[in-house]
mmCIF file of C-alpha atoms in Angstrom:
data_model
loop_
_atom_site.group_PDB
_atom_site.id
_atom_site.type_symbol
_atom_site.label_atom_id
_atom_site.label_comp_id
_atom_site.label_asym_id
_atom_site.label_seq_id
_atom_site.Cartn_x
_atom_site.Cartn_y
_atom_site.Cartn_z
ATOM 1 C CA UNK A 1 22.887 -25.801 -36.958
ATOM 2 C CA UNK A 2 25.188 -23.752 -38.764
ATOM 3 C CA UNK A 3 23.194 -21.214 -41.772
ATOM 4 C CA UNK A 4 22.615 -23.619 -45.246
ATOM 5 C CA UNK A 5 24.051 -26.645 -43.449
ATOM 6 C CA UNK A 6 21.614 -29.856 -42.621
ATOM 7 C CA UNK A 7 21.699 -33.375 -42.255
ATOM 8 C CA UNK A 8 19.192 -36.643 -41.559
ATOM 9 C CA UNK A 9 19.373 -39.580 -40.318
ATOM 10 C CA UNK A 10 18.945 -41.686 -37.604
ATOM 11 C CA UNK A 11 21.044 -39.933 -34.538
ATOM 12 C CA UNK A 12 22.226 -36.916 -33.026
ATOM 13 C CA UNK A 13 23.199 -34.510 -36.336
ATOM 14 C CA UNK A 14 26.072 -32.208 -35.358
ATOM 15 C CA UNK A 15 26.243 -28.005 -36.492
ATOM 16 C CA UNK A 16 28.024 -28.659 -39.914
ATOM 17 C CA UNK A 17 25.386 -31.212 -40.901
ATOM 18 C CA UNK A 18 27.511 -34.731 -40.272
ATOM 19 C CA UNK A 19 25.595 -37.547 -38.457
ATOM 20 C CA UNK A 20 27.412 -38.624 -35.172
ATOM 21 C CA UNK A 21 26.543 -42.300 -35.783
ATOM 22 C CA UNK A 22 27.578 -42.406 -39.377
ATOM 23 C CA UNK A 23 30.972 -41.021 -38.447
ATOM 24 C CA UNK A 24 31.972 -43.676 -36.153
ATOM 25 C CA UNK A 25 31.058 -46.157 -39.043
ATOM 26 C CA UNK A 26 32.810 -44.538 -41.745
ATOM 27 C CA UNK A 27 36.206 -45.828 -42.854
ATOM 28 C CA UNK A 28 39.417 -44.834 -41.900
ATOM 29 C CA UNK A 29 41.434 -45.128 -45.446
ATOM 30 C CA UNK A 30 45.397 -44.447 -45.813
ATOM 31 C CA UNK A 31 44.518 -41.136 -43.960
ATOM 32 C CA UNK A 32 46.469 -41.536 -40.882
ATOM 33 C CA UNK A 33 49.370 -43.416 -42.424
ATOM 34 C CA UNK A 34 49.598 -39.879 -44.650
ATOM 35 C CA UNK A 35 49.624 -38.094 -41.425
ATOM 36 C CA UNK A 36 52.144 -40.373 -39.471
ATOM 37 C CA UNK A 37 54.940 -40.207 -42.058
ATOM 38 C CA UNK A 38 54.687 -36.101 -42.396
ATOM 39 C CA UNK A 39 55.657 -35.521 -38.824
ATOM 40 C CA UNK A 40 57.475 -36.528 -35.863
ATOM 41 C CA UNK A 41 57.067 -40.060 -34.311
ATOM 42 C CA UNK A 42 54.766 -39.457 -31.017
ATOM 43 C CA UNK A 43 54.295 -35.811 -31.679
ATOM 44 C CA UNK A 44 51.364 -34.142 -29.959
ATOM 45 C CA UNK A 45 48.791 -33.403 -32.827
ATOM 46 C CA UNK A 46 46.432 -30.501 -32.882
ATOM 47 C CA UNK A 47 43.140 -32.055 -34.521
ATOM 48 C CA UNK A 48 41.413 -29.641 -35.244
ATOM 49 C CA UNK A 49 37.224 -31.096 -36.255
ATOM 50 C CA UNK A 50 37.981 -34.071 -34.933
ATOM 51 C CA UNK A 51 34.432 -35.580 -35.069
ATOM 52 C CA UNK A 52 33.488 -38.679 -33.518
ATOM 53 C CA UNK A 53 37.320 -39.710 -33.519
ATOM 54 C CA UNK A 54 37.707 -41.690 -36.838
ATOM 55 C CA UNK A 55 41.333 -40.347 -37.682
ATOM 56 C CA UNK A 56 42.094 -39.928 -33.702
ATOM 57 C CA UNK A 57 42.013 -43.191 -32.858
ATOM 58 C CA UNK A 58 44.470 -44.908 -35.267
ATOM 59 C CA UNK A 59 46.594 -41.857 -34.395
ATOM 60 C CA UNK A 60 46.396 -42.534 -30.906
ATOM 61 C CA UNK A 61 47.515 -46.469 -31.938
ATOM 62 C CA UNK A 62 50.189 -45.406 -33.595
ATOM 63 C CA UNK A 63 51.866 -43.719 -30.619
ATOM 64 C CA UNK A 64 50.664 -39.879 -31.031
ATOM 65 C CA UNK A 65 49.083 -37.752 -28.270
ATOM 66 C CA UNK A 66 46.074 -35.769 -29.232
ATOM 67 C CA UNK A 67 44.414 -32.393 -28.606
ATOM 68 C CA UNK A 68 40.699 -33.086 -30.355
ATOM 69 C CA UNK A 69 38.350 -29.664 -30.949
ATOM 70 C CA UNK A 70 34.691 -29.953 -32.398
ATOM 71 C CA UNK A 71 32.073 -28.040 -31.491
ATOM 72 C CA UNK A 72 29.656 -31.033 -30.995
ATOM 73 C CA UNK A 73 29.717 -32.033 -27.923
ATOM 74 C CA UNK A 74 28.111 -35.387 -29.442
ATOM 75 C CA UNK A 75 30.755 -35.997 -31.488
ATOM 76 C CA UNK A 76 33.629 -35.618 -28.461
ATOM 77 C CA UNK A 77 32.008 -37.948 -26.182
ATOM 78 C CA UNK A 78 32.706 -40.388 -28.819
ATOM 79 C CA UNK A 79 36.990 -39.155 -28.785
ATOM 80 C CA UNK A 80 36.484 -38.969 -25.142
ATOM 81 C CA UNK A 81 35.575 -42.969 -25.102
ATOM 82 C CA UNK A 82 38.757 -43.363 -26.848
ATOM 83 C CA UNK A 83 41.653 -45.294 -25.023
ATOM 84 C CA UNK A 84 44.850 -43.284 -25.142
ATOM 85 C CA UNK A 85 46.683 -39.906 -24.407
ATOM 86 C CA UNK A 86 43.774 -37.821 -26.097
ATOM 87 C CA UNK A 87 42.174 -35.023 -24.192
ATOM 88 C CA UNK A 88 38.575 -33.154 -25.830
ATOM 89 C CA UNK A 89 37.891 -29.368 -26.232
ATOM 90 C CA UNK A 90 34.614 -28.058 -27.194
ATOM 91 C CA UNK A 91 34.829 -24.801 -29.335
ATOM 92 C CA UNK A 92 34.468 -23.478 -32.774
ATOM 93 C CA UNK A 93 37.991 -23.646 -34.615
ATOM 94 C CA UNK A 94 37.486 -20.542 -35.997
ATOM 95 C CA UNK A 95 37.123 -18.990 -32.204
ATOM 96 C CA UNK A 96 39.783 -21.276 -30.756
ATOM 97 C CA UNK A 97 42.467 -19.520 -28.721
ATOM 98 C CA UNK A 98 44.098 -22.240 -25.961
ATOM 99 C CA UNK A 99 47.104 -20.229 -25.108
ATOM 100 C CA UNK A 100 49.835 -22.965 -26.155
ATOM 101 C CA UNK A 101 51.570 -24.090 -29.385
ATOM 102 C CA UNK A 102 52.083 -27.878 -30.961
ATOM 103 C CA UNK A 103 54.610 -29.310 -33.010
ATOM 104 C CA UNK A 104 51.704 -30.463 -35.005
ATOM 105 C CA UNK A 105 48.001 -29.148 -36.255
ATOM 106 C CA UNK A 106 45.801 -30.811 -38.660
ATOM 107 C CA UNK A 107 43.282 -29.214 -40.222
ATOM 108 C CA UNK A 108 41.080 -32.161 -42.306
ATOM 109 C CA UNK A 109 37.670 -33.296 -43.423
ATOM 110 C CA UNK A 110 38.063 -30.481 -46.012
ATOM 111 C CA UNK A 111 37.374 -27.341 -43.490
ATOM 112 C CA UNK A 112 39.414 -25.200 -45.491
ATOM 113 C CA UNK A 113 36.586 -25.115 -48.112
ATOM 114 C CA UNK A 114 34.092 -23.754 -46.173
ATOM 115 C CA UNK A 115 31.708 -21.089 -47.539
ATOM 116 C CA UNK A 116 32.055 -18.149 -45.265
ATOM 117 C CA UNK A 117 35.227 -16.518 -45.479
ATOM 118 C CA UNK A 118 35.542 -14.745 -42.148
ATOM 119 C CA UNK A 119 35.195 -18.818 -40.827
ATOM 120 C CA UNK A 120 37.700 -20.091 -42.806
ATOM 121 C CA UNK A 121 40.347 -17.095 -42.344
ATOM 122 C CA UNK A 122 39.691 -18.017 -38.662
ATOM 123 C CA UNK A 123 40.210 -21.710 -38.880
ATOM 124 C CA UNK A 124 43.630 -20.612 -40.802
ATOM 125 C CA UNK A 125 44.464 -18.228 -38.329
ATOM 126 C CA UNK A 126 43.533 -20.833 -35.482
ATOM 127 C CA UNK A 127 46.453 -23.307 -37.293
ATOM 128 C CA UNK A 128 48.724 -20.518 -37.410
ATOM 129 C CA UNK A 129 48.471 -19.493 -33.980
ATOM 130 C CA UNK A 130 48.713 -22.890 -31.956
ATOM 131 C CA UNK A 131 51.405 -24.292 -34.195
ATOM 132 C CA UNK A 132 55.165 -24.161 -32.601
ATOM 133 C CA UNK A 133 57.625 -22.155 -35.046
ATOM 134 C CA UNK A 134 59.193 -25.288 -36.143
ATOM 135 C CA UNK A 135 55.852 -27.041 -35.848
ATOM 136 C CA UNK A 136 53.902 -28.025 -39.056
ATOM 137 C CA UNK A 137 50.286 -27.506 -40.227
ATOM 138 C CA UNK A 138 48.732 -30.519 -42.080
ATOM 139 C CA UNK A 139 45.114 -29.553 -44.044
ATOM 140 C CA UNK A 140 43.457 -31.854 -45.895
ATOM 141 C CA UNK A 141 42.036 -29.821 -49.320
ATOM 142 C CA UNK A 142 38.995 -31.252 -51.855
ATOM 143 C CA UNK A 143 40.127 -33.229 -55.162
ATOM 144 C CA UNK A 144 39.659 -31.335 -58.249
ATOM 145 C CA UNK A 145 36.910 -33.296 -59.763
ATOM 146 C CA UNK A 146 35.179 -33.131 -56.306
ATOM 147 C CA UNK A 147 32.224 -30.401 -57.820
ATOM 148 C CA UNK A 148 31.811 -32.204 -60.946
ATOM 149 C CA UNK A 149 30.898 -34.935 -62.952
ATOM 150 C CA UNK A 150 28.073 -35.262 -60.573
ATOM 151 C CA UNK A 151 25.839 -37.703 -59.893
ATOM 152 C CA UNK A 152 28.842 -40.288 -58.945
ATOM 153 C CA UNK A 153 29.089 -42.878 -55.778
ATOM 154 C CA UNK A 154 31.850 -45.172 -55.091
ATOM 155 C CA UNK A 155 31.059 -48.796 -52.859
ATOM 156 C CA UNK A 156 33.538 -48.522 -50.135
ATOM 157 C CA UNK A 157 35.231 -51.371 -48.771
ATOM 158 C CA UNK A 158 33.292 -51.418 -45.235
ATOM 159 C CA UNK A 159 29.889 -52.500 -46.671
ATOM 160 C CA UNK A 160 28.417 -49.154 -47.704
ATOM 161 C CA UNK A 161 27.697 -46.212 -50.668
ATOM 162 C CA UNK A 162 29.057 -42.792 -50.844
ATOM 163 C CA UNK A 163 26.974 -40.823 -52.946
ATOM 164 C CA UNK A 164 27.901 -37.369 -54.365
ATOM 165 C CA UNK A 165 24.347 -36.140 -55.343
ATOM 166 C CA UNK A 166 24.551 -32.696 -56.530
ATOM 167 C CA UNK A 167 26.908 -29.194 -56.136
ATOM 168 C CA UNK A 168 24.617 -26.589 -56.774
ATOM 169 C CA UNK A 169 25.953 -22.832 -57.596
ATOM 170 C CA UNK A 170 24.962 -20.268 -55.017
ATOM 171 C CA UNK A 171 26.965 -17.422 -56.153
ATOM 172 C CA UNK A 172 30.270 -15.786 -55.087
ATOM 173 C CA UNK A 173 32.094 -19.245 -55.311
ATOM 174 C CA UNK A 174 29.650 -21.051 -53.220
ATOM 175 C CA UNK A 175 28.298 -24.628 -54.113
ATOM 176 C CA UNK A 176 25.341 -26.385 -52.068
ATOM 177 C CA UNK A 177 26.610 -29.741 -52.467
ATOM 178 C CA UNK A 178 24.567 -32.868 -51.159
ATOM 179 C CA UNK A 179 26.249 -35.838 -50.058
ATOM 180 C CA UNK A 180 24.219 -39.864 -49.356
ATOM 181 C CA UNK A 181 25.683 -42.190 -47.945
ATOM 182 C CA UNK A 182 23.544 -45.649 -48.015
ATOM 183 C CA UNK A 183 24.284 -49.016 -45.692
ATOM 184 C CA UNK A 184 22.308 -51.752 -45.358
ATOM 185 C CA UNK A 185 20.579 -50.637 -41.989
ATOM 186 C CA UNK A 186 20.160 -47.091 -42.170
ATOM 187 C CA UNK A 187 20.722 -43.960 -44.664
ATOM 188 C CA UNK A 188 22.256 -40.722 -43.991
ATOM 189 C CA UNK A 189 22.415 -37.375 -46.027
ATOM 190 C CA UNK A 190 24.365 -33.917 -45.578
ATOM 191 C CA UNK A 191 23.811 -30.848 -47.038
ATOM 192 C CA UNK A 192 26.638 -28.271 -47.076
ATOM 193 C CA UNK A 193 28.466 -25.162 -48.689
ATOM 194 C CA UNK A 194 31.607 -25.014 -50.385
ATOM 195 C CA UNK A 195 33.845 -22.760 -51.791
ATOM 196 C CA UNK A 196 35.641 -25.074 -54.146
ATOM 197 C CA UNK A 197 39.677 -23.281 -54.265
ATOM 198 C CA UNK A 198 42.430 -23.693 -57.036
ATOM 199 C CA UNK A 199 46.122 -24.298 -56.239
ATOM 200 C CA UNK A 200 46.649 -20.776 -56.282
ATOM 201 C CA UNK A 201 43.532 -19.840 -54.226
ATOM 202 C CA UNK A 202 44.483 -22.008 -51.537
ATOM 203 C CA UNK A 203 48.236 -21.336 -51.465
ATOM 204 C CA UNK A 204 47.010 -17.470 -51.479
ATOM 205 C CA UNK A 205 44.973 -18.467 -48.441
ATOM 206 C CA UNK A 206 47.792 -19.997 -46.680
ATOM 207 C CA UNK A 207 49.744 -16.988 -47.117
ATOM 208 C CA UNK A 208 47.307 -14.736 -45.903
ATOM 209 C CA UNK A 209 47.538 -16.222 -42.858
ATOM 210 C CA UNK A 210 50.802 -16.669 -42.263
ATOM 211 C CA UNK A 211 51.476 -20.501 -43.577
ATOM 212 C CA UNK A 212 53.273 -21.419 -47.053
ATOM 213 C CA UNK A 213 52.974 -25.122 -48.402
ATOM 214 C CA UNK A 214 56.052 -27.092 -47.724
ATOM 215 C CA UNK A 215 55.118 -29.932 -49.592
ATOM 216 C CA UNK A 216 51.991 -32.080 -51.256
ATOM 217 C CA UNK A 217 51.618 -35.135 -49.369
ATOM 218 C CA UNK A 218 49.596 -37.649 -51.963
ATOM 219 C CA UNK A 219 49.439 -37.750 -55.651
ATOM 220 C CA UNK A 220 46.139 -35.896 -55.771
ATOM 221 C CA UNK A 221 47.268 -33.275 -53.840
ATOM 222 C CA UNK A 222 44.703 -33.621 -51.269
ATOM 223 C CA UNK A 223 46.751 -33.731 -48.204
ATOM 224 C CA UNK A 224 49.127 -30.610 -47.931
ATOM 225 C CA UNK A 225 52.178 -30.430 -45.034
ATOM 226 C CA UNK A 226 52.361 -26.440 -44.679
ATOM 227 C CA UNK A 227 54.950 -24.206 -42.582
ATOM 228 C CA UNK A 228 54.438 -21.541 -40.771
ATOM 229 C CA UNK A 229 55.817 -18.140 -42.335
ATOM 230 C CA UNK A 230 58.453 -16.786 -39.885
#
């Protein structure tokens, strides 16, 4: 278990904290219909934390071919069940070094916001490295209300409650935050840190490692198409 990071629940619990079980029940959302109309039909996608293959499987039904890194090995023999042209890589993303480029890498699940620096210049680094030249990096980013106005919870559509609980301040940037999520049969909690990042903090990030943001993908500016810096 990564340092400050914890989850329970009924199941195997994976480093960052996420329950393997609950994410193969969560929903999928308009996520991969963001993804497939930012880059190429059938490209082969870089997916970088894909977890127990929630976004990788409607990618894989829509015609892409996917690369999936997590360091749970729990959470890839769930993408490894997966019918398609998907192969599974165990590792850290912020050690990851395959030796190859793709036209596409996607960075989601809000990674970029994690609390150690040093982890989340190497996840950066990782995009910039494995993406082609003319390739694309997509990252998925927190809303800006996502640290406050807390308690809230939301009733999604599959049957169950998302609960926000708490972000605590740690210092240097660094929230505690404490996430619920309630179905009928079984609850789940996670407990992870933060570093919550302006516009300008996370374009500064980008640049730092050699991306720049080619365009905002939603309204809310939570899904980001980025370039790499040539």
């Amino acid at each position: 278990m990564r340092e400050g990071y914890e989850g329970t629940g009924p199941g195997a619990i994976a480093p960052d904290g996420c329950a393997v079980e609950l994410y193969t029940r969560l929903s999928v959302g308009d996520e991969p219909d963001v993804i497939a109309g930012a880059v190429p039909a059938g490209a082969h996608i870089l997916e970088l934390g894909s977890g127990a293959g929630r976004v990788t499987r409607p990618l894989l039904e829509r015609g892409f071919r996917i690369t999936a890194v997590d360091e749970s090995a729990e959470m890839l023999e769930k993408v490894s069940a997966l019918v398609g042209r998907v192969r599974t890589i165990r590792s850290p993303i912020e050690r990851l070094d395959l030796g190859e480029r793709f036209e596409v890498v996607m960075l989601a699940s809000f990674l970029v916001h994690n609390d150690d620096l040093a982890v989340r210049r190497g996840m950066l680094r990782a995009c910039r490295s494995h993406v082609t030249d003319d390739g694309c990096v997509l990252i998925q980013r927190e809303g800006a209300d996502y640290h406050t106005n807390l308690p809230r919870e939301r009733v999604d559509p599959g049957g169950y409650t998302v609960r926000i609980v708490s972000a605590e301040p740690l210092g240097d940037g660094v929230n505690e935050v404490r996430a619920e999520y309630v179905f009928p049969d079984a609850i789940w909690t996670q407990t992870f840190r933060a570093r919550p990042l302006t516009k300008e903090q996370f374009e500064q990030a980008l640049e730092e490692a050699g991306l720049r943001v080619d365009k905002y993908l939603t309204q809310d500016g939570t899904w980001v198409r980025t370039l790499p810096i040539r």
